[in-house]
Short mmCIF file of C-alpha atoms and ligand atoms in Angstrom, two decimals:
data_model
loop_
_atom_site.label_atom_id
_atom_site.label_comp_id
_atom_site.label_asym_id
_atom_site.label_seq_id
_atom_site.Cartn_x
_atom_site.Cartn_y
_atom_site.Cartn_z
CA UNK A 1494 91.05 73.41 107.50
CA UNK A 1495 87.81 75.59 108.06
CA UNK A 1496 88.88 76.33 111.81
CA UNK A 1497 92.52 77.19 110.48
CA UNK A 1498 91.27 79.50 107.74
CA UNK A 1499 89.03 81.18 110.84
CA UNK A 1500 91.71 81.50 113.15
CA UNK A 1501 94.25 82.90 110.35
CA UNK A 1502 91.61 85.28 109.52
CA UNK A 1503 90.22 86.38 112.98
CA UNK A 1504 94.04 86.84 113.96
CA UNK A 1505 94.00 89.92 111.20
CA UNK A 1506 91.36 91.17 112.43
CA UNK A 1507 92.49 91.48 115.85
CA UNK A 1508 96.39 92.45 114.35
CA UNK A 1509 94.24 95.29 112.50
CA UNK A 1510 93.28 97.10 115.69
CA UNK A 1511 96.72 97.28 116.69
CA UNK A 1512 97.05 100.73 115.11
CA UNK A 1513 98.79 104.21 115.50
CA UNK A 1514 95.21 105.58 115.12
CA UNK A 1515 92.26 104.98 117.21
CA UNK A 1516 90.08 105.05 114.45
CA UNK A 1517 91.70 103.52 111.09
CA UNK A 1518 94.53 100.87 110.93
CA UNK A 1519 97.70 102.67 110.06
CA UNK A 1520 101.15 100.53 111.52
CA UNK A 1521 104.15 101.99 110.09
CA UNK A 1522 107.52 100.74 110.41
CA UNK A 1523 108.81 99.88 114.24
CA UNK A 1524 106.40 102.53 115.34
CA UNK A 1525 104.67 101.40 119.45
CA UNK A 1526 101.99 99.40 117.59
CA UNK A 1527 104.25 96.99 116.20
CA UNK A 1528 105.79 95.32 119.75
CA UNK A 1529 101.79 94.63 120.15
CA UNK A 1530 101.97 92.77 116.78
CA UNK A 1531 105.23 90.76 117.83
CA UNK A 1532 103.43 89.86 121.09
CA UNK A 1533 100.53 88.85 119.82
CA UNK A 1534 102.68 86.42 116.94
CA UNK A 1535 105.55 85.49 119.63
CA UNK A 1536 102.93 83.83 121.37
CA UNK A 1537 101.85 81.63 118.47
CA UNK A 1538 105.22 80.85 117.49
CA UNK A 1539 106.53 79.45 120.71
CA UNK A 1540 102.98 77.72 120.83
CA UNK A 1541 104.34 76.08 117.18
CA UNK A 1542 107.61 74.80 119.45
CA UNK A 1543 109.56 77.84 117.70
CA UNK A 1544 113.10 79.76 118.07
CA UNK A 1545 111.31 83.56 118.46
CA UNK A 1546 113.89 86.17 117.68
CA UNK A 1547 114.02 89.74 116.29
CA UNK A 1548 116.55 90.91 114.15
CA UNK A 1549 118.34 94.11 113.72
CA UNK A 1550 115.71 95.93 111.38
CA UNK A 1551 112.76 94.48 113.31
CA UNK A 1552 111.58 91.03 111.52
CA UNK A 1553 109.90 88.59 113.93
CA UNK A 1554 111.13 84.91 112.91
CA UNK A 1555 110.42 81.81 114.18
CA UNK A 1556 112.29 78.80 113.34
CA UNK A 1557 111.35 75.37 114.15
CA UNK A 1558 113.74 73.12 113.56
CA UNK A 1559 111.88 69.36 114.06
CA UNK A 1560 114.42 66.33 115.83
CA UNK A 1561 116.46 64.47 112.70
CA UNK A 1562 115.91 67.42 110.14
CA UNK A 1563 118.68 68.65 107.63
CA UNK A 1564 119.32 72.52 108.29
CA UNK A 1565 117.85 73.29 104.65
CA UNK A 1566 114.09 75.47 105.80
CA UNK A 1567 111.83 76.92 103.70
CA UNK A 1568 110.93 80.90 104.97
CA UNK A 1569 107.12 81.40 104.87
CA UNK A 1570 105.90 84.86 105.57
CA UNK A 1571 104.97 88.92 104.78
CA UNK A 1572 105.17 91.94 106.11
CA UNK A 1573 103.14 93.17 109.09
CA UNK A 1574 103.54 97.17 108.16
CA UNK A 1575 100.27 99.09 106.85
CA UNK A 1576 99.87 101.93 104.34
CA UNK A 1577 97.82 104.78 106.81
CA UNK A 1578 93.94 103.80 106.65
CA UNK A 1579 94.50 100.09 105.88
CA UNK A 1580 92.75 97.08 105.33
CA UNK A 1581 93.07 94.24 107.39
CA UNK A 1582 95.02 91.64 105.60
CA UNK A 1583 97.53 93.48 102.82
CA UNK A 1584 100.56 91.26 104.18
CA UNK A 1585 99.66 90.46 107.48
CA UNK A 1586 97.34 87.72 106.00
CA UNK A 1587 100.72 85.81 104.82
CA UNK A 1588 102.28 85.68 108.09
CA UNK A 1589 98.88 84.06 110.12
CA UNK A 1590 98.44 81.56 107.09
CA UNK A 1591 102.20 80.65 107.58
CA UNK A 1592 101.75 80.26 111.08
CA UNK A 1593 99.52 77.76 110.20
CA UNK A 1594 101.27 76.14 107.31
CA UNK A 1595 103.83 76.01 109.99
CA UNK A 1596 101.86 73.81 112.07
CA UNK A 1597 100.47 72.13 109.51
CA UNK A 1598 104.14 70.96 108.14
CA UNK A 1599 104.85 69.64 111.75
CA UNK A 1600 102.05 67.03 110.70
CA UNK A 1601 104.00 65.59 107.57
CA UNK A 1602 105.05 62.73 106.52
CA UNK A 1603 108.73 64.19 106.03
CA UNK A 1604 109.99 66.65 108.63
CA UNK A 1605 110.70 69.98 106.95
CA UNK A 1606 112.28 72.84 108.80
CA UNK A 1607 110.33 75.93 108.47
CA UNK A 1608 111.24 79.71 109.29
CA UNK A 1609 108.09 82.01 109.96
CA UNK A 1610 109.20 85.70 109.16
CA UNK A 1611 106.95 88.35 109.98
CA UNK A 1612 108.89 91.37 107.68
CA UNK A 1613 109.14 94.90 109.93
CA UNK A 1614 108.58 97.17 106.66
CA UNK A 1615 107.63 96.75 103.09
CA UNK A 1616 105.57 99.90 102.07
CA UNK A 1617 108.24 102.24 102.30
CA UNK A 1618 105.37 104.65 104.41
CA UNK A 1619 107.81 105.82 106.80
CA UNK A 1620 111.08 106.25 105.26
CA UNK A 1621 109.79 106.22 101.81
CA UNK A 1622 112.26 103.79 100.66
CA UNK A 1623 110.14 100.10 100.77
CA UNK A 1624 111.29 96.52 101.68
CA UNK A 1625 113.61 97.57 104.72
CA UNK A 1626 112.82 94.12 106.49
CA UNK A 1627 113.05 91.82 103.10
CA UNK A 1628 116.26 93.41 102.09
CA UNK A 1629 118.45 93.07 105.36
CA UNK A 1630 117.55 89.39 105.17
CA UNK A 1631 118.56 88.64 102.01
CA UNK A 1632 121.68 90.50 102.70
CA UNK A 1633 120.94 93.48 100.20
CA UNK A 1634 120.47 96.16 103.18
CA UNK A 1635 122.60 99.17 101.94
CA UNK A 1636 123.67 101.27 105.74
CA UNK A 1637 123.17 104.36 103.70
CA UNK A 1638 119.23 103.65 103.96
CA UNK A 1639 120.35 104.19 107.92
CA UNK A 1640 120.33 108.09 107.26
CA UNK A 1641 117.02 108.25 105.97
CA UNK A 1642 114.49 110.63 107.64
CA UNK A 1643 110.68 110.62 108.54
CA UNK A 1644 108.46 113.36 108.66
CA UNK A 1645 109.28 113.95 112.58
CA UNK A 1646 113.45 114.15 111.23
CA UNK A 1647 114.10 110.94 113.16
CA UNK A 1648 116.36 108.55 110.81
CA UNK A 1649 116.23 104.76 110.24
CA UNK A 1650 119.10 104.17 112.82
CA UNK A 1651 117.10 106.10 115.22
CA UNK A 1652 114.15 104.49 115.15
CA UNK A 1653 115.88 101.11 115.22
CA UNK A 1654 117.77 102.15 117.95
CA UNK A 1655 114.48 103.27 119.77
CA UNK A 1656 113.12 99.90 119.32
CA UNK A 1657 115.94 98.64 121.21
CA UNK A 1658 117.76 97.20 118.15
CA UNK A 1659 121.54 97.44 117.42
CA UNK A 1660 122.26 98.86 113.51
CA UNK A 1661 125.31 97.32 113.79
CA UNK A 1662 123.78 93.83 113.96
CA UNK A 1663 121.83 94.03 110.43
CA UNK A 1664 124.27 92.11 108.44
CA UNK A 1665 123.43 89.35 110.97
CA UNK A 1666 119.56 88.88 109.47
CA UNK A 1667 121.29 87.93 106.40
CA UNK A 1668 120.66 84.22 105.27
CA UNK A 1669 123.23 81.76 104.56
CA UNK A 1670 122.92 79.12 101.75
CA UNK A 1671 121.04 76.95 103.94
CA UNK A 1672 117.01 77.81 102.43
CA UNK A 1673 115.57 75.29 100.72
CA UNK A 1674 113.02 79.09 99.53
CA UNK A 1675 110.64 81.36 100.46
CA UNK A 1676 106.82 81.04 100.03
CA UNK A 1677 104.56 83.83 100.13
CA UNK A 1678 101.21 83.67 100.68
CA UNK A 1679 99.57 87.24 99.89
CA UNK A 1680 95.50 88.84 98.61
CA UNK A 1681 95.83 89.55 95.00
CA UNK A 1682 94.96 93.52 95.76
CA UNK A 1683 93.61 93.38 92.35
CA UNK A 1684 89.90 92.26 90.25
CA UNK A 1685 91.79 89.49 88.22
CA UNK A 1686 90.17 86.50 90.37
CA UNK A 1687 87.24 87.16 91.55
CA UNK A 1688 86.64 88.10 87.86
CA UNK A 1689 87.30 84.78 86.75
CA UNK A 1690 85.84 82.91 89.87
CA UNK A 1691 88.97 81.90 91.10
CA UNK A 1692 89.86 81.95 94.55
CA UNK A 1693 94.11 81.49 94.05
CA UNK A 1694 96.68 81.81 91.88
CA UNK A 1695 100.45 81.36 91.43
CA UNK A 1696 102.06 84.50 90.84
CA UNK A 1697 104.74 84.18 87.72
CA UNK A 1698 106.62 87.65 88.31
CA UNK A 1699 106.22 90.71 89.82
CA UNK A 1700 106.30 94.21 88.39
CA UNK A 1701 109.27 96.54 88.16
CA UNK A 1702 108.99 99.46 90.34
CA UNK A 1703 110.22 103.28 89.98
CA UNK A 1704 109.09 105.63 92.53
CA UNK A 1705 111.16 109.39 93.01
CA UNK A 1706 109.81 112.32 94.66
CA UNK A 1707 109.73 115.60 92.61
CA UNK A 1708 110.09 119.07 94.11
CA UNK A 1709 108.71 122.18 92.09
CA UNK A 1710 109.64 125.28 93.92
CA UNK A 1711 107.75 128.95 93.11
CA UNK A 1712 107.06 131.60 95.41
CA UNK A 1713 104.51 131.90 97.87
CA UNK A 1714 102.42 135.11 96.70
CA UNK A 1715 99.45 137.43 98.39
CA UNK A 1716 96.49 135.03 96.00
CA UNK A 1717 94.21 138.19 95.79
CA UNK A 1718 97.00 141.32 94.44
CA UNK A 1719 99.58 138.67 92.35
CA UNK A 1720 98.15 139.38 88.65
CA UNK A 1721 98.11 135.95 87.22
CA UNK A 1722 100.86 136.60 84.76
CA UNK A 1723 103.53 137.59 87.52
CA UNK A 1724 102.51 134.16 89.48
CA UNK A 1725 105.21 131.15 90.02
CA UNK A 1726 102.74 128.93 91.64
CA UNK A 1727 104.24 125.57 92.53
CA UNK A 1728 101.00 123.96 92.61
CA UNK A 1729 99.76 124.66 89.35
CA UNK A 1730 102.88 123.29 87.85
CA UNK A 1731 102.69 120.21 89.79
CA UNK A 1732 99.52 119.50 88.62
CA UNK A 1733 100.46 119.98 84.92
CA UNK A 1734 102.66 117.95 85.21
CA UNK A 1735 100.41 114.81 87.35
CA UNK A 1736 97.96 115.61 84.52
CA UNK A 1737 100.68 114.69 81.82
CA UNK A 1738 101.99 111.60 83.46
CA UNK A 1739 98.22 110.81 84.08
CA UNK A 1740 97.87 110.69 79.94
CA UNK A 1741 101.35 109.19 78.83
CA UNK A 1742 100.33 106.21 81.59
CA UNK A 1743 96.81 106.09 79.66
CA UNK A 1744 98.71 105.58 76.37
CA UNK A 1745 101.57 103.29 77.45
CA UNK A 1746 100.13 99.98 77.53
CA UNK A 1747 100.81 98.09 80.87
CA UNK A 1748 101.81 101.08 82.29
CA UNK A 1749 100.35 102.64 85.85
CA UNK A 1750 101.55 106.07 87.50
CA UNK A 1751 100.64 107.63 90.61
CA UNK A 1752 101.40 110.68 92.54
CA UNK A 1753 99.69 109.35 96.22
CA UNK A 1754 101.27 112.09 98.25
CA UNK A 1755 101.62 115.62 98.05
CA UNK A 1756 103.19 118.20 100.54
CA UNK A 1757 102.82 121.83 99.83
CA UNK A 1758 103.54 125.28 101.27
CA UNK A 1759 102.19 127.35 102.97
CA UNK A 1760 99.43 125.49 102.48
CA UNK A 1761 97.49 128.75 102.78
CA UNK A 1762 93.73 129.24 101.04
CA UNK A 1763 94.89 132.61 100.50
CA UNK A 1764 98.15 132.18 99.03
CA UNK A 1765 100.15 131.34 96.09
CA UNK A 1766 101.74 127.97 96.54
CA UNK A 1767 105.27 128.58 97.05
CA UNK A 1768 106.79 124.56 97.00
CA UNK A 1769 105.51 121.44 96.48
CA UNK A 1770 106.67 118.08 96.88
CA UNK A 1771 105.15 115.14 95.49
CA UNK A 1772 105.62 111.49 95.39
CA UNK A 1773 105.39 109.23 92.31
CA UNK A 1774 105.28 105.92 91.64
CA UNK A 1775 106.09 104.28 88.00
CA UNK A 1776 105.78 100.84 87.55
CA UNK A 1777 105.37 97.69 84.32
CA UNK A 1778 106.44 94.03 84.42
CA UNK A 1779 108.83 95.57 81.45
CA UNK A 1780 112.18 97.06 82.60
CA UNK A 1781 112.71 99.07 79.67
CA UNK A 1782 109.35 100.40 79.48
CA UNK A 1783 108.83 101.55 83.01
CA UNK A 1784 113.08 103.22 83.02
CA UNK A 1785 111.63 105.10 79.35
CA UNK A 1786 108.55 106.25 81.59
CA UNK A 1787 110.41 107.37 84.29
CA UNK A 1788 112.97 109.15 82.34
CA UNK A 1789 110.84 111.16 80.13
CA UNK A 1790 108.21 111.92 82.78
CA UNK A 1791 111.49 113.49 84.88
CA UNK A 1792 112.11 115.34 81.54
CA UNK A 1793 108.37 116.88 81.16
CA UNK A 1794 108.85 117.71 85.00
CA UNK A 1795 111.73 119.61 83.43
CA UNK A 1796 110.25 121.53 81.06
CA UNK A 1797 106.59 122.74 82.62
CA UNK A 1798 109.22 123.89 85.34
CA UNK A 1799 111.06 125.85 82.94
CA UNK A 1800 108.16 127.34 80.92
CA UNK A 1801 106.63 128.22 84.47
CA UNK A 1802 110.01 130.08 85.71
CA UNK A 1803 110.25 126.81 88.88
CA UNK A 1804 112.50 125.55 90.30
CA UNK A 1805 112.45 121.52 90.16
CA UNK A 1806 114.85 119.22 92.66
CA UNK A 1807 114.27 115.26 91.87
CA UNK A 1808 115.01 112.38 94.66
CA UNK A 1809 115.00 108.72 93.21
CA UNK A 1810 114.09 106.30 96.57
CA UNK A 1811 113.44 103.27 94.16
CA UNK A 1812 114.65 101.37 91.27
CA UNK A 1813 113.02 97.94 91.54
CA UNK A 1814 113.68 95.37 88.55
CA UNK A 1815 110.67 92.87 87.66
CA UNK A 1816 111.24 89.80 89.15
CA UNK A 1817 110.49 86.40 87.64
CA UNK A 1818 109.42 83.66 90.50
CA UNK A 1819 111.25 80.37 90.50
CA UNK A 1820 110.46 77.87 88.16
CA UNK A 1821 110.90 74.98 89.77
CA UNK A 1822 109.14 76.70 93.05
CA UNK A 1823 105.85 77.66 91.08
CA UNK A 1824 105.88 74.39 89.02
CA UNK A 1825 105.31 72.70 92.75
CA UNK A 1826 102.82 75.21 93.60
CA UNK A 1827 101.22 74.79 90.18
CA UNK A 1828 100.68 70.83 91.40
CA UNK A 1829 99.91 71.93 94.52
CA UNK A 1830 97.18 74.27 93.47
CA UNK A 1831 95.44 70.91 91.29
CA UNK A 1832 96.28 68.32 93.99
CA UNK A 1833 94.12 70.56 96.02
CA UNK A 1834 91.29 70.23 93.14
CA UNK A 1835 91.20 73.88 92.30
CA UNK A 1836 91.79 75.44 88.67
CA UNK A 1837 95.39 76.64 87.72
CA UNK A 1838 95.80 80.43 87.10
CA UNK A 1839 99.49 81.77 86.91
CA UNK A 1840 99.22 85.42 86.77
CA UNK A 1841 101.71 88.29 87.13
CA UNK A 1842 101.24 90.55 90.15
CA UNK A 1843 100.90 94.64 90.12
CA UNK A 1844 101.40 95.00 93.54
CA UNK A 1845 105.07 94.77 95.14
CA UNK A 1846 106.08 91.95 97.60
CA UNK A 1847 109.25 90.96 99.93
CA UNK A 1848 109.09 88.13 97.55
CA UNK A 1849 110.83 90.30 94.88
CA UNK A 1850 113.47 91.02 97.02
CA UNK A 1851 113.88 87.55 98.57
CA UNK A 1852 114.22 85.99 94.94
CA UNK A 1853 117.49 87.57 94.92
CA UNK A 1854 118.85 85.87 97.46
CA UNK A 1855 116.68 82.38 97.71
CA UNK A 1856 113.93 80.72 95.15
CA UNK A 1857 110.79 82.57 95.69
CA UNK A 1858 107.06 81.38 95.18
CA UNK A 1859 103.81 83.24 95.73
CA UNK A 1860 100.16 82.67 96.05
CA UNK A 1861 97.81 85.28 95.47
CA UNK A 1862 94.15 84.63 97.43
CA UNK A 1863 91.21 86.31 95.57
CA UNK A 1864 90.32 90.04 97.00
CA UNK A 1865 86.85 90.58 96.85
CA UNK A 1866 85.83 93.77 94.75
CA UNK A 1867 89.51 93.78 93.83
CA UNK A 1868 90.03 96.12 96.91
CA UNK A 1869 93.09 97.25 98.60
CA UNK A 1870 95.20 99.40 100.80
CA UNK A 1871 91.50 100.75 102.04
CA UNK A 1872 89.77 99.94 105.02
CA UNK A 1873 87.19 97.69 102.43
CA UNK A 1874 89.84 95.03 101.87
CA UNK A 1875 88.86 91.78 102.90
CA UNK A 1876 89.01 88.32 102.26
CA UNK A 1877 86.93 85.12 102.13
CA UNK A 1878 87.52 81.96 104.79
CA UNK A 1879 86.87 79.57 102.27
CA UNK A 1880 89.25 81.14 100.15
CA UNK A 1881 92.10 81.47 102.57
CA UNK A 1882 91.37 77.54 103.61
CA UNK A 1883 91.90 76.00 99.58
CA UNK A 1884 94.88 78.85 100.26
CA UNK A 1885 95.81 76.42 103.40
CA UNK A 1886 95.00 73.05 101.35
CA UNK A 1887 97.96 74.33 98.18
CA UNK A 1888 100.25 75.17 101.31
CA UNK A 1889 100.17 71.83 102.73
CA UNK A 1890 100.54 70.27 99.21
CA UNK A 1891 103.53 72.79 98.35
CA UNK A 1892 105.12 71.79 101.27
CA UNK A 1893 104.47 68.14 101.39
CA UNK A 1894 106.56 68.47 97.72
CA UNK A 1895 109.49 70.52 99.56
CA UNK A 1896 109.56 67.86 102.20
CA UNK A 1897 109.70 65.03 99.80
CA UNK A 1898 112.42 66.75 98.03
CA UNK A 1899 114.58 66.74 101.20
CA UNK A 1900 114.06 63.91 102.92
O1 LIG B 2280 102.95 99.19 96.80
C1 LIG B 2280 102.97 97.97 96.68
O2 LIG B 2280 103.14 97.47 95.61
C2 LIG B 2280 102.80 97.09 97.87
O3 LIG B 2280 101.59 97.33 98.48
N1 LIG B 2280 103.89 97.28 98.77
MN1 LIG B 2281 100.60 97.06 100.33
MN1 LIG B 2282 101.63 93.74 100.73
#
C-alpha cells in the first residue's frame, strides 16, 4: 500500500497547483481551475473502468458497477474546493484515497459497487452558504441558494450555467434508496492525534454549525476634524462586539467563534469607517448551546449598535445541526481500524464535512488521518504517507465488511 499512499498523496500535490492564484492554492467553487481538477480525476476514474459524469452543481462521480453486482454502492469521496491560501489536502485528500479504495475494492473477494464523488463546493468561500455539492446529492438542494451572489454579483445559477451545467437538472444528482453509505476519508485539521500518537480515527459526530454575517452601519467621517464624541464609526463597533463574542466563546465550554472576514468602507486611512460587514461563524457538538450562542451574540450585536447610534442588518447563511455518524457504519470501521492492527480512537470532529449532510440522506462514516502540527486551511497542512497508507489498510477492511454484507 506504500506506492498507493504515494500516488494518493503526490496526486494532491499536483491537484494543489491547480489554483486561481499563481502563487497560493485558492479553488473556489466551479471557478476555471476546477475543469483542470475534473481532468486530472476523469482520467483516473475511467482508468478504474468507471461511469465519469458531472452533475448539475458540478460533482465529478464515478461509478463502477463490477459484472453480477446488486445496484446497492457505497459513495466514497470529499470535496475538491479550497478556502483562499490552502493547504494541499483539506478534502481533496478523500477523493485520491477513494480513488484508490476504489481500485482496491475491485480486488475483493465480494464485488461491491462503488461511487467515487469528488463534491464541487463545501466551504461556502464563494457563495458563503457551504455544502452546495453534498446537499444537491442528497436531495436537500433548496433553488433559492440559486440567487445567491459572489463578490463579482454573479449568482449560483450563473456560475453553473457558465460551467456549462443546466440548474434545472439538480434534482437529478439526488440519490435514490439504492446506497449501501457514504465513507469519508478526511485530515483531522486538528492536534487531537498526533497528540496521542495516533495516525486515524473514526469520527463519532460532527459539530453543529451557525455562521450569519452582521452589518454595522455608521458614517464615514473626515478622521482628523470628527471630535471623537460626534463619531459613528462602524469599525469600532464591530470590533466591540468580535471582542465580546471572543470572551463569551472563552467562557462557554466547547464553544469556538470566529469572525474570518471583514469588509469595510471606505476603507480609507484617513477616514471614519462608515459600514462594515463581517462574517461569523458559531459552532459546538451541542445544538442548544451553539442556537443560545448565536442568539445572544446577535443580541450584544444589538445593543453596542444601539449605545453607538449604528445601524446593524443581520443575514443567517447557516444553521447546521450536529450530526451523529452511523452506528452500524463506524462499528465496521471501528473493526476495520483493529483488523488493520492500529489503536481505536473515536473522536468527534470540529471541522465540517459533506458527511454531515450526506447522513441525512444515506449512513455516513468518517476517518480522520492525523494532521501534523494540527494544521489547517494554511498552506502548512500536510500529511504523512505512512499515515494515509494504515488510512488505505482500514479502507480495504471497511469495505471488505460492506462487501460481505451484500453479497
Ligand atoms: O469550515 C469547516 O468546518 C470545513 O473546513 N468546511
Ligand atoms: Mn475546510
Ligand atoms: Mn474539508
Amino acid at each position: 500500500m506504500k506506492e498507493q499512499a504515494a500516488r494518493a498523496v503526490s496526486e494532491c500535490r499536483r491537484i494543489a497547483r491547480m489554483s486561481e492564484e499563481t502563487d497560493r492554492t485558492t479553488r473556489r467553487y466551479l471557478t476555471p481551475p476546477v475543469r483542470d481538477v475534473h481532468a486530472l480525476l476523469r482520467n483516473s476514474m475511467e482508468a478504474l473502468g468507471m461511469a465519469v459524469s458531472v452533475d448539475a452543481v458540478g460533482n465529478l462521480r464515478g461509478l463502477w458497477q463490477p459484472p453480477g453486482a446488486g445496484a446497492r454502492r457505497v459513495i466514497l469521496g470529499s470535496h475538491i474546493d479550497t478556502v483562499p491560501d490552502a493547504g494541499a489536502f483539506d478534502g481533496v485528500l478523500g477523493v485520491t484515497v477513494a480513488l484508490e479504495l476504489a481500485e482496491l475494492a475491485q480486488q475483493l473477494e465480494h464485488p461491491l459497487p462503488v461511487e467515487v464523488i469528488a463534491f464541487s463546493e463545501e466551504e461556502g468561500v464563494r457563495f458563503g452558504v457551504p455544502f452546495i455539492g453534498s446537499r444537491a446529492v442528497a436531495g436537500r438542494f433548496d433553488p433559492a441558494l440559486l440567487a445567491l451572489k459572489d463578490a463579482d454579483g454573479a449568482t449560483l445559477e450563473d456560475a453553473i450555467r457558465a460551467f456549462g451545467l443546466d440548474p434545472a437538472r439538480i434534482p437529478e444528482a439526488a440519490l435514490g434508496a439504492e446506497v449501501l453509505g457514504y465513507f469519508e476519508t478526511h485530515i483531522e485539521q486538528g492536534p487531537v492525534l498526533e497528540s496521542e500518537g495516533l495516525q486515524v480515527a473514526a469520527v463519532t459526530s460532527i459539530a453543529g454549525q451557525s455562521r450569519f454575517s452582521l452589518q454595522f452601519v455608521g458614517h464615514a467621517d473626515h478622521a482628523g476634524t470628527t471630535p471623537m464624541r460626534l463619531r459613528r464609526d462602524a469599525l469600532a463597533g464591530a470590533a466591540e462586539f468580535i471582542t465580546a463574542m471572543e470572551t463569551r466563546a472563552k467562557n462557554t465550554e466547547g464553544l469556538v467563534a470566529t469572525v474570518g472576514r471583514l469588509q469595510l468602507e471606505p476603507n480609507a486611512g484617513n477616514v471614519v469607517p462608515g459600514t462594515v460587514r463581517i462574517a461569523c461563524d458559531v459552532r459546538h457538538a451541542e445544538d442548544p448551546i451553539r442556537r443560545e450562542a448565536a442568539a445572544a451574540l446577535l443580541a450584544e450585536a444589538q445593543s453596542i449598535a444601539i449605545r453607538r447610534n449604528l445601524k446593524l442588518e443581520s443575514a443567517r447563511q447557516l444553521d447546521q445541526p450536529a450530526v451523529s455518524m452511523d452506528e452500524r457504519l463506524t462499528a465496521y470501521l471501528s473493526e476495520a481500524i483493529q483488523a488493520a492492527g492500529l489503536s481505536l480512537k473515536l473522536m468527534p470532529s470540529g471541522a465540517g464535512h459533506d458527511a454531515m449532510v450526506m447522513a441525512a440522506r444515506v449512513p455516513a462514516a468518517m476517518l480522520f488521518v492525523r494532521s501534523p502540527g494540527g494544521i489547517s486551511h494554511h498552506p502548512d497542512e500536510s500529511v504523512l504517507e505512512e499515515d494515509v497508507e494504515a488510512a488505505l489498510k482500514v479502507g480495504r477492511e471497511f469495505l471488505r465488511r460492506l462487501a460481505a454484507e451484500v453479497s
